[in-house]
């Protein structure tokens, strides 16, 4: 039986690369969650056209993580088709640069409140997994309170106040879920690194800087977790691919 993985925000950037990697594995079925079905269909077509493996096992579900109606419909769709879920990757996110009441509220809504609600809605399906269910929150080192205060950190002189607050909240949710689902679901916060994507409209700057990595590399880190290779780090804040590569909260 295939390992069933759901990736939110799977139509672009890190989510797309992650869907592509999972879909290419013979023992996985990847469900790309996209808030726009049109974008999702295009993304799946791009996976099929670029994949050397004709057998890419991938399907699409509409999911706007900020909509409870959309979340409930996605849960029902996956319950009807698969009856369970083995891996949930809460990847969808935004990175606004401004700081105001409405911008902070929207960012917290997408990056923290929504993944919490997605997890709560999909938890019954995760608990139906016949293997070891795994729950991954795609966070950021910018969400680490300890690293915020470290002058040696590469992002020490960057503000990112709105985004940092949202990812710090997300990290706490991951830590709380690790406790809540202890013995039942392995839970991880994961920083994908500094990655060339459309996030915050910084693609060109990142390409020019030459220090950002490709989404494919982040996908490998997520795959390693899904494979159980980092189960010993359940409840912690991971980055990169190898056991021991951890960030402080
Ligand atoms: N890139 C980096 O350097 C970096 C570093 C650390 C952490 N991260 C984290 O990695 C994750 C993925 O980011 P990315 O860099 O791949 O950015 P991206 O290319 O901008 O992709 C973000 C994805 O999230 C989706 N999304 C946003 N709001 C949504 C909503 N309400 N419902 C459903 N989907 C929604 C987007 O969908 P649409 O196409 O519909 O907008 C898109 O598919 C985020 O959580 C981000 O914080 C990224």
CSV table of C-alpha atoms and ligand atoms in Angstrom, one decimal:
chain,number,residue,atom,x,y,z
A,1,UNK,CA,0.0,0.0,0.0
A,2,UNK,CA,1.3,3.5,-0.9
A,3,UNK,CA,2.4,6.0,1.7
A,4,UNK,CA,-0.1,8.8,1.4
A,5,UNK,CA,1.4,12.3,1.7
A,6,UNK,CA,-0.4,15.6,1.6
A,7,UNK,CA,1.5,18.9,0.9
A,8,UNK,CA,-0.2,22.2,1.4
A,9,UNK,CA,0.8,25.0,-0.9
A,10,UNK,CA,2.0,22.2,-3.2
A,11,UNK,CA,1.6,24.2,-6.4
A,12,UNK,CA,4.7,26.4,-6.1
A,13,UNK,CA,8.2,26.7,-4.7
A,14,UNK,CA,9.2,24.2,-2.0
A,15,UNK,CA,5.8,22.6,-2.0
A,16,UNK,CA,6.0,21.9,-5.7
A,17,UNK,CA,9.5,20.4,-5.5
A,18,UNK,CA,8.4,18.3,-2.6
A,19,UNK,CA,5.3,17.0,-4.5
A,20,UNK,CA,7.6,16.2,-7.4
A,21,UNK,CA,10.0,14.2,-5.2
A,22,UNK,CA,7.3,12.3,-3.4
A,23,UNK,CA,5.4,11.5,-6.5
A,24,UNK,CA,8.5,10.0,-8.1
A,25,UNK,CA,8.9,7.4,-5.4
A,26,UNK,CA,7.3,4.0,-6.2
A,27,UNK,CA,5.9,3.5,-2.7
A,28,UNK,CA,4.3,7.0,-2.3
A,29,UNK,CA,1.1,8.7,-3.4
A,30,UNK,CA,1.4,12.5,-3.2
A,31,UNK,CA,-1.6,14.7,-2.8
A,32,UNK,CA,-0.9,18.2,-4.0
A,33,UNK,CA,-3.1,20.7,-2.1
A,34,UNK,CA,-3.5,24.0,-3.9
A,35,UNK,CA,-5.8,26.8,-3.2
A,36,UNK,CA,-6.3,27.4,-6.9
A,37,UNK,CA,-7.2,24.3,-8.9
A,38,UNK,CA,-6.0,25.9,-12.1
A,39,UNK,CA,-2.6,26.5,-10.6
A,40,UNK,CA,-2.6,23.0,-9.2
A,41,UNK,CA,-3.4,21.4,-12.6
A,42,UNK,CA,-0.6,23.4,-14.2
A,43,UNK,CA,1.8,22.4,-11.5
A,44,UNK,CA,0.9,18.7,-11.9
A,45,UNK,CA,1.3,19.0,-15.7
A,46,UNK,CA,4.8,20.4,-15.1
A,47,UNK,CA,5.7,17.5,-12.9
A,48,UNK,CA,4.5,15.0,-15.5
A,49,UNK,CA,6.3,16.7,-18.3
A,50,UNK,CA,9.6,17.1,-16.4
A,51,UNK,CA,9.6,13.7,-14.7
A,52,UNK,CA,11.6,10.9,-16.2
A,53,UNK,CA,9.3,8.5,-14.2
A,54,UNK,CA,6.1,8.1,-16.1
A,55,UNK,CA,4.6,6.5,-13.0
A,56,UNK,CA,4.5,9.7,-10.9
A,57,UNK,CA,1.7,9.0,-8.4
A,58,UNK,CA,0.1,12.4,-7.7
A,59,UNK,CA,-3.4,13.8,-7.3
A,60,UNK,CA,-4.8,17.2,-6.6
A,61,UNK,CA,-7.1,18.6,-4.0
A,62,UNK,CA,-8.4,22.2,-3.6
A,63,UNK,CA,-7.3,23.6,-0.2
A,64,UNK,CA,-7.2,27.2,0.9
A,65,UNK,CA,-5.7,26.8,4.3
A,66,UNK,CA,-7.5,29.9,5.6
A,67,UNK,CA,-11.0,28.5,4.8
A,68,UNK,CA,-12.6,26.0,7.2
A,69,UNK,CA,-15.0,25.0,4.4
A,70,UNK,CA,-12.2,24.3,2.0
A,71,UNK,CA,-10.3,22.3,4.7
A,72,UNK,CA,-13.4,20.2,5.6
A,73,UNK,CA,-14.0,19.4,1.9
A,74,UNK,CA,-10.4,18.4,1.4
A,75,UNK,CA,-10.6,16.1,4.5
A,76,UNK,CA,-13.7,14.4,3.1
A,77,UNK,CA,-12.2,14.0,-0.3
A,78,UNK,CA,-9.1,12.3,1.1
A,79,UNK,CA,-11.2,10.2,3.5
A,80,UNK,CA,-13.3,8.9,0.6
A,81,UNK,CA,-10.4,8.2,-1.7
A,82,UNK,CA,-7.7,6.9,0.8
A,83,UNK,CA,-9.3,6.5,4.2
A,84,UNK,CA,-6.2,7.7,5.9
A,85,UNK,CA,-3.1,9.9,5.7
A,86,UNK,CA,0.5,9.0,6.5
A,87,UNK,CA,2.3,12.3,6.2
A,88,UNK,CA,1.0,15.8,6.5
A,89,UNK,CA,3.3,18.6,5.3
A,90,UNK,CA,2.0,22.0,6.4
A,91,UNK,CA,4.0,24.0,3.9
A,92,UNK,CA,1.7,26.8,2.6
A,93,UNK,CA,3.0,30.2,3.8
A,94,UNK,CA,3.4,33.9,3.2
A,95,UNK,CA,6.1,36.4,4.0
A,96,UNK,CA,4.9,40.0,4.1
A,97,UNK,CA,7.5,42.6,4.8
A,98,UNK,CA,5.2,45.3,6.3
A,99,UNK,CA,4.2,45.6,9.9
A,100,UNK,CA,0.6,46.7,10.7
A,101,UNK,CA,-2.4,45.3,12.5
A,102,UNK,CA,-3.9,43.9,9.4
A,103,UNK,CA,-0.7,42.6,7.9
A,104,UNK,CA,0.3,40.9,11.1
A,105,UNK,CA,-3.2,39.4,11.5
A,106,UNK,CA,-3.2,38.0,7.9
A,107,UNK,CA,0.3,36.6,8.3
A,108,UNK,CA,-0.6,34.9,11.6
A,109,UNK,CA,-3.8,33.6,9.9
A,110,UNK,CA,-1.9,31.9,7.1
A,111,UNK,CA,1.3,30.8,8.8
A,112,UNK,CA,0.1,29.8,12.2
A,113,UNK,CA,-3.6,29.6,12.7
A,114,UNK,CA,-4.3,27.8,9.4
A,115,UNK,CA,-1.7,25.1,9.8
A,116,UNK,CA,-3.1,24.5,13.3
A,117,UNK,CA,-6.6,24.1,11.9
A,118,UNK,CA,-5.4,21.9,9.0
A,119,UNK,CA,-3.7,19.6,11.5
A,120,UNK,CA,-6.7,19.5,13.7
A,121,UNK,CA,-9.0,18.6,10.8
A,122,UNK,CA,-6.6,15.9,9.3
A,123,UNK,CA,-5.5,14.4,12.7
A,124,UNK,CA,-8.2,11.7,12.6
A,125,UNK,CA,-7.0,10.6,9.1
A,126,UNK,CA,-3.3,10.6,10.4
A,127,UNK,CA,-4.4,8.5,13.3
A,128,UNK,CA,-5.8,5.9,10.8
A,129,UNK,CA,-2.3,5.4,9.3
A,130,UNK,CA,-1.2,1.8,9.5
A,131,UNK,CA,2.4,2.9,9.7
A,132,UNK,CA,4.0,5.7,11.7
A,133,UNK,CA,2.1,8.9,10.9
A,134,UNK,CA,4.3,12.0,10.6
A,135,UNK,CA,3.3,15.7,10.8
A,136,UNK,CA,5.7,18.3,9.5
A,137,UNK,CA,5.4,22.1,10.0
A,138,UNK,CA,7.5,24.0,7.4
A,139,UNK,CA,8.9,26.8,9.6
A,140,UNK,CA,11.9,29.1,9.4
A,141,UNK,CA,15.0,29.8,11.4
A,142,UNK,CA,13.6,33.3,11.5
A,143,UNK,CA,11.0,31.9,13.9
A,144,UNK,CA,13.6,30.9,16.5
A,145,UNK,CA,13.5,33.3,19.4
A,146,UNK,CA,17.0,32.3,20.5
A,147,UNK,CA,18.5,32.9,17.0
A,148,UNK,CA,16.8,36.3,16.8
A,149,UNK,CA,19.1,37.5,19.5
A,150,UNK,CA,22.3,35.9,18.1
A,151,UNK,CA,24.5,38.6,16.4
A,152,UNK,CA,26.3,35.8,14.5
A,153,UNK,CA,23.1,34.7,12.8
A,154,UNK,CA,22.9,35.6,9.1
A,155,UNK,CA,19.6,37.2,9.5
A,156,UNK,CA,20.5,39.2,12.7
A,157,UNK,CA,20.3,42.5,10.8
A,158,UNK,CA,17.1,41.7,9.0
A,159,UNK,CA,13.7,42.8,10.5
A,160,UNK,CA,11.1,40.3,9.2
A,161,UNK,CA,9.1,41.1,12.4
A,162,UNK,CA,5.7,40.0,11.0
A,163,UNK,CA,7.1,36.7,9.5
A,164,UNK,CA,9.3,35.9,12.6
A,165,UNK,CA,6.3,36.3,14.9
A,166,UNK,CA,4.2,34.0,12.8
A,167,UNK,CA,6.9,31.3,12.5
A,168,UNK,CA,7.6,31.5,16.3
A,169,UNK,CA,3.9,30.8,16.9
A,170,UNK,CA,4.1,27.9,14.4
A,171,UNK,CA,7.1,26.5,16.3
A,172,UNK,CA,5.1,26.5,19.5
A,173,UNK,CA,2.2,24.7,17.8
A,174,UNK,CA,4.7,22.0,16.6
A,175,UNK,CA,6.0,21.6,20.2
A,176,UNK,CA,2.5,21.4,21.6
A,177,UNK,CA,1.4,18.9,18.9
A,178,UNK,CA,4.5,16.7,19.7
A,179,UNK,CA,3.2,16.5,23.3
A,180,UNK,CA,-0.5,16.1,22.3
A,181,UNK,CA,0.2,13.3,19.8
A,182,UNK,CA,3.0,11.7,21.7
A,183,UNK,CA,3.2,8.0,21.1
A,184,UNK,CA,0.9,8.4,18.1
A,185,UNK,CA,2.3,10.8,15.6
A,186,UNK,CA,5.9,12.0,15.0
A,187,UNK,CA,5.9,15.8,14.9
A,188,UNK,CA,8.6,18.1,13.5
A,189,UNK,CA,9.2,21.7,12.8
A,190,UNK,CA,11.5,22.0,9.7
A,191,UNK,CA,13.4,25.0,8.3
A,192,UNK,CA,13.9,24.4,4.5
A,193,UNK,CA,16.8,26.9,4.4
A,194,UNK,CA,17.2,30.0,2.3
A,195,UNK,CA,15.6,28.9,-0.9
A,196,UNK,CA,15.0,30.4,-4.3
A,197,UNK,CA,11.2,30.7,-4.6
A,198,UNK,CA,8.6,33.4,-5.1
A,199,UNK,CA,8.3,34.0,-1.4
A,200,UNK,CA,8.2,37.7,-0.5
A,201,UNK,CA,9.0,38.5,-4.2
A,202,UNK,CA,12.7,37.8,-3.5
A,203,UNK,CA,13.4,35.4,-6.3
A,204,UNK,CA,15.7,37.7,-8.3
A,205,UNK,CA,17.6,38.9,-5.2
A,206,UNK,CA,18.2,35.4,-4.1
A,207,UNK,CA,19.4,34.3,-7.5
A,208,UNK,CA,21.8,37.2,-7.7
A,209,UNK,CA,23.1,36.6,-4.2
A,210,UNK,CA,24.2,33.1,-5.2
A,211,UNK,CA,23.8,31.8,-1.6
A,212,UNK,CA,20.3,30.5,-1.7
A,213,UNK,CA,19.5,26.9,-2.5
A,214,UNK,CA,17.1,25.2,-4.8
A,215,UNK,CA,13.6,24.0,-3.7
A,216,UNK,CA,14.8,20.5,-4.7
A,217,UNK,CA,17.3,20.5,-1.8
A,218,UNK,CA,14.6,21.4,0.7
A,219,UNK,CA,12.4,18.7,-0.7
A,220,UNK,CA,15.1,16.1,0.1
A,221,UNK,CA,15.1,17.3,3.7
A,222,UNK,CA,11.3,16.8,3.9
A,223,UNK,CA,11.6,13.4,2.3
A,224,UNK,CA,14.2,12.3,4.8
A,225,UNK,CA,11.8,13.1,7.6
A,226,UNK,CA,8.9,11.3,5.8
A,227,UNK,CA,11.1,8.2,5.5
A,228,UNK,CA,11.5,8.1,9.3
A,229,UNK,CA,15.3,8.8,9.2
A,230,UNK,CA,14.8,11.6,11.7
A,231,UNK,CA,12.3,10.0,14.0
A,232,UNK,CA,14.8,10.3,16.9
A,233,UNK,CA,14.3,14.0,16.6
A,234,UNK,CA,10.6,13.9,17.1
A,235,UNK,CA,9.3,17.2,18.7
A,236,UNK,CA,12.4,19.2,17.6
A,237,UNK,CA,13.2,22.0,15.2
A,238,UNK,CA,15.1,20.4,12.2
A,239,UNK,CA,16.9,21.7,9.2
A,240,UNK,CA,18.8,20.2,6.3
A,241,UNK,CA,18.8,16.5,5.9
A,242,UNK,CA,21.0,14.7,8.4
A,243,UNK,CA,20.1,13.7,12.0
A,244,UNK,CA,21.7,16.2,14.4
A,245,UNK,CA,21.0,19.2,12.1
A,246,UNK,CA,18.8,21.1,14.6
A,247,UNK,CA,17.9,24.7,15.4
A,248,UNK,CA,17.2,26.0,18.9
A,249,UNK,CA,13.6,27.1,19.5
B,1,LIG,N1,11.9,30.3,0.5
B,1,LIG,C1,12.6,30.4,1.6
B,1,LIG,O1,13.7,30.9,1.6
B,1,LIG,C2,11.9,29.9,2.9
B,1,LIG,C3,12.7,29.9,4.0
B,1,LIG,C4,12.2,29.4,5.2
B,1,LIG,C5,10.9,28.9,5.2
B,1,LIG,N2,10.1,28.9,4.1
B,1,LIG,C6,8.7,28.4,4.2
B,1,LIG,O2,8.5,27.5,3.2
B,1,LIG,C7,7.1,27.4,2.8
B,1,LIG,C8,6.9,27.5,1.3
B,1,LIG,O3,7.4,28.7,0.9
B,1,LIG,P1,8.1,28.9,-0.6
B,1,LIG,O4,9.4,29.6,-0.3
B,1,LIG,O5,8.0,27.7,-1.4
B,1,LIG,O6,7.1,30.1,-1.1
B,1,LIG,P2,6.2,30.2,-2.4
B,1,LIG,O7,6.9,29.7,-3.6
B,1,LIG,O8,5.7,31.6,-2.4
B,1,LIG,O9,5.0,29.2,-2.1
B,1,LIG,C9,4.1,29.4,-1.1
B,1,LIG,C10,2.9,28.4,-1.3
B,1,LIG,O10,2.0,28.7,-0.3
B,1,LIG,C11,0.7,28.8,-0.9
B,1,LIG,N3,-0.2,29.5,-0.1
B,1,LIG,C12,-0.1,30.8,0.4
B,1,LIG,N4,-1.3,31.1,1.1
B,1,LIG,C13,-2.1,30.0,1.0
B,1,LIG,C14,-3.4,29.7,1.4
B,1,LIG,N5,-4.2,30.6,2.1
B,1,LIG,N6,-3.9,28.5,1.1
B,1,LIG,C15,-3.2,27.6,0.5
B,1,LIG,N7,-2.0,27.8,0.0
B,1,LIG,C16,-1.5,29.0,0.2
B,1,LIG,C17,1.0,29.5,-2.2
B,1,LIG,O11,-0.2,29.3,-3.1
B,1,LIG,P3,-0.5,30.4,-4.2
B,1,LIG,O12,0.3,30.0,-5.4
B,1,LIG,O13,-2.0,30.2,-4.5
B,1,LIG,O14,-0.2,31.7,-3.7
B,1,LIG,C18,2.2,28.7,-2.7
B,1,LIG,O15,1.8,27.5,-3.2
B,1,LIG,C19,6.5,28.6,3.6
B,1,LIG,O16,5.9,28.1,4.8
B,1,LIG,C20,7.7,29.5,3.9
B,1,LIG,O17,7.5,30.3,5.1
B,1,LIG,C21,10.6,29.4,2.9
